[in-house]
Tab-separated table of N, CA and C in Angstrom:
chain	number	residue	atom	x	y	z
A	979	MET	N	-21.691	2.303	12.869
A	979	MET	CA	-22.786	1.803	13.661
A	979	MET	C	-23.842	2.884	13.858
A	980	ALA	N	-23.437	4.121	14.020
A	980	ALA	CA	-24.396	5.195	14.244
A	980	ALA	C	-25.204	5.478	12.981
A	981	ILE	N	-24.610	5.295	11.818
A	981	ILE	CA	-25.344	5.509	10.574
A	981	ILE	C	-26.438	4.449	10.437
A	982	GLY	N	-26.122	3.223	10.769
A	982	GLY	CA	-27.126	2.158	10.726
A	982	GLY	C	-28.250	2.386	11.710
A	983	SER	N	-27.924	2.878	12.892
A	983	SER	CA	-28.959	3.183	13.886
A	983	SER	C	-29.839	4.334	13.406
A	984	GLY	N	-29.231	5.320	12.777
A	984	GLY	CA	-30.002	6.434	12.239
A	984	GLY	C	-30.957	5.993	11.147
A	985	ILE	N	-30.499	5.128	10.273
A	985	ILE	CA	-31.359	4.607	9.204
A	985	ILE	C	-32.503	3.799	9.803
A	986	PHE	N	-32.212	3.022	10.836
A	986	PHE	CA	-33.254	2.236	11.507
A	986	PHE	C	-34.311	3.153	12.127
A	987	LEU	N	-33.869	4.224	12.793
A	987	LEU	CA	-34.826	5.150	13.396
A	987	LEU	C	-35.675	5.850	12.333
A	988	ILE	N	-35.070	6.212	11.219
A	988	ILE	CA	-35.832	6.838	10.140
A	988	ILE	C	-36.870	5.860	9.583
A	989	ALA	N	-36.495	4.608	9.412
A	989	ALA	CA	-37.426	3.612	8.870
A	989	ALA	C	-38.598	3.367	9.824
A	990	VAL	N	-38.310	3.197	11.098
A	990	VAL	CA	-39.380	2.971	12.076
A	990	VAL	C	-40.279	4.205	12.167
A	991	GLY	N	-39.656	5.385	12.163
A	991	GLY	CA	-40.447	6.610	12.214
A	991	GLY	C	-41.338	6.774	11.003
A	992	ALA	N	-40.840	6.426	9.813
A	992	ALA	CA	-41.648	6.531	8.605
A	992	ALA	C	-42.821	5.550	8.641
A	993	ILE	N	-42.566	4.378	9.179
A	993	ILE	CA	-43.661	3.410	9.305
A	993	ILE	C	-44.727	3.947	10.255
A	994	LEU	N	-44.300	4.505	11.386
A	994	LEU	CA	-45.274	5.032	12.343
A	994	LEU	C	-46.015	6.246	11.776
A	995	ALA	N	-45.316	7.104	11.046
A	995	ALA	CA	-45.931	8.340	10.568
A	995	ALA	C	-46.825	8.113	9.347
A	996	PHE	N	-46.435	7.229	8.441
A	996	PHE	CA	-47.141	7.141	7.169
A	996	PHE	C	-47.918	5.842	6.953
A	997	ALA	N	-47.472	4.745	7.527
A	997	ALA	CA	-48.062	3.458	7.177
A	997	ALA	C	-49.138	2.983	8.144
A	998	LEU	N	-49.145	3.489	9.359
A	998	LEU	CA	-50.127	3.009	10.329
A	998	LEU	C	-51.376	3.877	10.301
A	999	ASN	N	-52.512	3.197	10.315
A	999	ASN	CA	-53.781	3.896	10.423
A	999	ASN	C	-54.394	3.694	11.805
A	1000	GLU	N	-53.675	3.025	12.661
A	1000	GLU	CA	-54.161	2.760	14.011
A	1000	GLU	C	-54.002	4.008	14.866
A	1001	SER	N	-54.749	4.076	15.932
A	1001	SER	CA	-54.620	5.196	16.854
A	1001	SER	C	-54.615	4.672	18.282
A	1002	VAL	N	-53.848	5.354	19.090
A	1002	VAL	CA	-53.786	5.049	20.520
A	1002	VAL	C	-54.286	6.290	21.230
A	1003	ASP	N	-55.057	6.106	22.291
A	1003	ASP	CA	-55.685	7.239	22.963
A	1003	ASP	C	-54.662	8.218	23.538
A	1004	ALA	N	-53.604	7.725	24.165
A	1004	ALA	CA	-52.678	8.603	24.876
A	1004	ALA	C	-51.508	9.070	24.010
A	1005	ILE	N	-51.267	8.396	22.875
A	1005	ILE	CA	-50.069	8.685	22.084
A	1005	ILE	C	-50.468	8.982	20.641
A	1006	ASP	N	-49.922	10.041	20.079
A	1006	ASP	CA	-50.097	10.341	18.661
A	1006	ASP	C	-48.963	9.652	17.902
A	1007	LEU	N	-49.272	8.530	17.246
A	1007	LEU	CA	-48.240	7.735	16.582
A	1007	LEU	C	-47.600	8.483	15.413
A	1008	GLY	N	-48.339	9.344	14.756
A	1008	GLY	CA	-47.766	10.141	13.674
A	1008	GLY	C	-46.677	11.072	14.189
A	1009	MET	N	-46.925	11.714	15.339
A	1009	MET	CA	-45.919	12.608	15.919
A	1009	MET	C	-44.703	11.825	16.413
A	1010	VAL	N	-44.923	10.655	16.991
A	1010	VAL	CA	-43.806	9.809	17.417
A	1010	VAL	C	-42.965	9.416	16.202
A	1011	GLY	N	-43.623	9.126	15.094
A	1011	GLY	CA	-42.904	8.790	13.868
A	1011	GLY	C	-42.045	9.943	13.379
A	1012	TRP	N	-42.587	11.157	13.386
A	1012	TRP	CA	-41.802	12.326	12.973
A	1012	TRP	C	-40.632	12.574	13.912
A	1013	ILE	N	-40.844	12.372	15.192
A	1013	ILE	CA	-39.751	12.549	16.167
A	1013	ILE	C	-38.649	11.523	15.918
A	1014	LEU	N	-39.032	10.263	15.658
A	1014	LEU	CA	-38.027	9.231	15.382
A	1014	LEU	C	-37.264	9.516	14.094
A	1015	MET	N	-37.944	10.003	13.073
A	1015	MET	CA	-37.254	10.344	11.825
A	1015	MET	C	-36.279	11.501	12.035
A	1016	ALA	N	-36.669	12.487	12.830
A	1016	ALA	CA	-35.764	13.612	13.113
A	1016	ALA	C	-34.560	13.146	13.922
A	1017	ALA	N	-34.798	12.273	14.896
A	1017	ALA	CA	-33.693	11.757	15.703
A	1017	ALA	C	-32.738	10.929	14.845
A	1018	GLY	N	-33.262	10.140	13.921
A	1018	GLY	CA	-32.415	9.349	13.023
A	1018	GLY	C	-31.586	10.221	12.103
A	1019	ALA	N	-32.219	11.265	11.546
A	1019	ALA	CA	-31.475	12.180	10.662
A	1019	ALA	C	-30.387	12.909	11.444
A	1020	LEU	N	-30.699	13.349	12.655
A	1020	LEU	CA	-29.704	14.023	13.488
A	1020	LEU	C	-28.554	13.089	13.844
A	1021	GLY	N	-28.870	11.822	14.136
A	1021	GLY	CA	-27.822	10.838	14.438
A	1021	GLY	C	-26.899	10.595	13.258
A	1022	ILE	N	-27.457	10.535	12.055
A	1022	ILE	CA	-26.634	10.337	10.858
A	1022	ILE	C	-25.739	11.547	10.628
A	1023	ILE	N	-26.279	12.752	10.777
A	1023	ILE	CA	-25.485	13.964	10.565
A	1023	ILE	C	-24.345	14.053	11.565
A	1024	ILE	N	-24.631	13.772	12.831
A	1024	ILE	CA	-23.581	13.832	13.860
A	1024	ILE	C	-22.508	12.775	13.600
A	1025	SER	N	-22.906	11.573	13.218
A	1025	SER	CA	-21.901	10.525	12.967
A	1025	SER	C	-21.029	10.865	11.760
A	1026	LEU	N	-21.601	11.508	10.742
A	1026	LEU	CA	-20.792	11.914	9.588
A	1026	LEU	C	-19.811	13.023	9.958
A	1027	ILE	N	-20.232	13.944	10.810
A	1027	ILE	CA	-19.327	15.010	11.253
A	1027	ILE	C	-18.175	14.434	12.062
A	1028	VAL	N	-18.488	13.524	12.976
A	1028	VAL	CA	-17.442	12.936	13.825
A	1028	VAL	C	-16.472	12.103	12.989
A	1029	SER	N	-16.986	11.325	12.042
A	1029	SER	CA	-16.086	10.512	11.224
A	1029	SER	C	-15.262	11.384	10.281
A	1030	GLY	N	-15.794	12.522	9.853
A	1030	GLY	CA	-15.022	13.450	9.031
A	1030	GLY	C	-13.882	14.071	9.802
A	1031	GLN	N	-14.111	14.367	11.072
A	1031	GLN	CA	-13.037	14.911	11.904
A	1031	GLN	C	-11.988	13.854	12.190
A	1032	ARG	N	-12.399	12.615	12.314
A	1032	ARG	CA	-11.454	11.541	12.602
A	1032	ARG	C	-10.525	11.310	11.418
A	1033	ARG	N	-11.015	11.528	10.180
A	1033	ARG	CA	-10.187	11.348	8.998
A	1033	ARG	C	-9.121	12.418	8.865
A	1034	ASN	N	-9.329	13.594	9.436
A	1034	ASN	CA	-8.389	14.699	9.285
A	1034	ASN	C	-7.292	14.709	10.333
A	1035	THR	N	-7.259	13.763	11.229
A	1035	THR	CA	-6.228	13.747	12.257
A	1035	THR	C	-4.996	13.017	11.739
A	1036	THR	N	-3.853	13.369	12.309
A	1036	THR	CA	-2.609	12.694	11.962
A	1036	THR	C	-2.107	11.943	13.183
A	1037	HIS	N	-1.447	10.862	12.940
A	1037	HIS	CA	-0.912	10.043	14.019
A	1037	HIS	C	0.591	9.934	13.848
A	1038	THR	N	1.306	10.083	14.946
A	1038	THR	CA	2.747	9.903	14.912
A	1038	THR	C	3.109	8.750	15.829
A	1039	GLN	N	4.107	8.018	15.442
A	1039	GLN	CA	4.552	6.887	16.232
A	1039	GLN	C	5.967	7.167	16.699
A	1040	VAL	N	6.167	7.082	18.000
A	1040	VAL	CA	7.471	7.324	18.585
A	1040	VAL	C	8.070	5.978	18.955
A	1041	THR	N	9.258	5.704	18.429
A	1041	THR	CA	9.947	4.470	18.792
A	1041	THR	C	11.247	4.838	19.481
A	1042	GLU	N	11.561	4.087	20.492
A	1042	GLU	CA	12.798	4.321	21.228
A	1042	GLU	C	13.793	3.224	20.876
A	1043	GLY	N	15.013	3.627	20.685
A	1043	GLY	CA	16.054	2.663	20.375
A	1043	GLY	C	17.346	3.053	21.071
A	1044	HIS	N	18.225	2.109	21.237
A	1044	HIS	CA	19.496	2.351	21.893
A	1044	HIS	C	20.554	2.596	20.830
A	1045	VAL	N	21.248	3.703	20.958
A	1045	VAL	CA	22.333	4.025	20.041
A	1045	VAL	C	23.634	3.931	20.826
A	1046	ASP	N	24.546	3.070	20.364
A	1046	ASP	CA	25.811	2.866	21.060
A	1046	ASP	C	26.867	3.751	20.406
A	1047	HIS	N	27.282	4.800	21.115
A	1047	HIS	CA	28.287	5.714	20.583
A	1047	HIS	C	29.713	5.243	20.878
A	1048	HIS	N	29.858	4.248	21.682
A	1048	HIS	CA	31.181	3.756	22.070
A	1048	HIS	C	31.467	2.468	21.313
A	1049	GLN	N	31.813	2.611	20.071
A	1049	GLN	CA	32.109	1.444	19.263
A	1049	GLN	C	33.606	1.130	19.366
A	1050	VAL	N	33.930	-0.142	19.458
A	1050	VAL	CA	35.322	-0.582	19.540
A	1050	VAL	C	35.754	-1.017	18.152
A	1051	ARG	N	36.827	-0.397	17.678
A	1051	ARG	CA	37.351	-0.746	16.366
A	1051	ARG	C	38.616	-1.569	16.551
A	1052	ASP	N	38.740	-2.594	15.778
A	1052	ASP	CA	39.900	-3.464	15.872
A	1052	ASP	C	40.818	-3.187	14.692
A	1053	GLU	N	41.370	-1.968	14.664
A	1053	GLU	CA	42.290	-1.587	13.604
A	1053	GLU	C	43.643	-1.257	14.224
A	1054	PRO	N	44.732	-1.647	13.575
A	1054	PRO	CA	46.059	-1.306	14.127
A	1054	PRO	C	46.337	0.185	13.946
A	1055	HIS	N	47.082	0.723	14.898
A	1055	HIS	CA	47.459	2.127	14.833
A	1055	HIS	C	48.547	2.308	13.779
A	1056	PRO	N	48.527	3.402	13.027
A	1056	PRO	CA	49.542	3.595	11.977
A	1056	PRO	C	50.930	3.856	12.550
A	1057	GLU	N	51.045	4.334	13.795
A	1057	GLU	CA	52.364	4.606	14.359
A	1057	GLU	C	53.001	3.378	14.964
A	1058	GLY	N	52.320	2.288	14.948
A	1058	GLY	CA	52.872	1.099	15.582
A	1058	GLY	C	52.592	1.074	17.068
A	1059	GLY	N	51.378	1.305	17.408
A	1059	GLY	CA	50.954	1.358	18.801
A	1059	GLY	C	50.998	-0.004	19.450
A	1060	PRO	N	50.394	-0.106	20.610
A	1060	PRO	CA	50.432	-1.367	21.354
A	1060	PRO	C	49.790	-2.494	20.562
A	1061	GLY	N	50.374	-3.670	20.659
A	1061	GLY	CA	49.859	-4.854	20.003
A	1061	GLY	C	50.383	-5.040	18.596
A	1062	THR	N	51.257	-4.160	18.134
A	1062	THR	CA	51.832	-4.308	16.798
A	1062	THR	C	53.328	-4.526	16.921
A	1063	THR	N	53.894	-5.160	15.956
A	1063	THR	CA	55.335	-5.374	15.968
A	1063	THR	C	55.983	-4.254	15.193
A	1064	PRO	N	57.084	-3.685	15.753
A	1064	PRO	CA	57.755	-2.591	15.043
A	1064	PRO	C	58.424	-3.099	13.761
A	1065	ARG	N	58.430	-2.235	12.755
A	1065	ARG	CA	59.067	-2.582	11.485
A	1065	ARG	C	60.529	-2.156	11.521
A	1066	ALA	N	61.335	-2.930	10.900
A	1066	ALA	CA	62.762	-2.607	10.895
A	1066	ALA	C	63.203	-1.933	9.639
């Protein structure tokens, strides 16, 4: 969005500086045009710097989960523990 705004300011400034032959008593339209073009160029440069810094960042995602360490196994004991019938 900032790049588009910068291009718009440069275009309006160029129109005021180069295309208008009109004059206003209190305002120098040529100087206003140059100021708008400078502001547009500065806006484009700043937006490119900020977007370049945004590309160099890394993001990590932390997820939490439940780990159950107390698992119940339904296996008979080899010594013939409880719940098994003794062998003869």
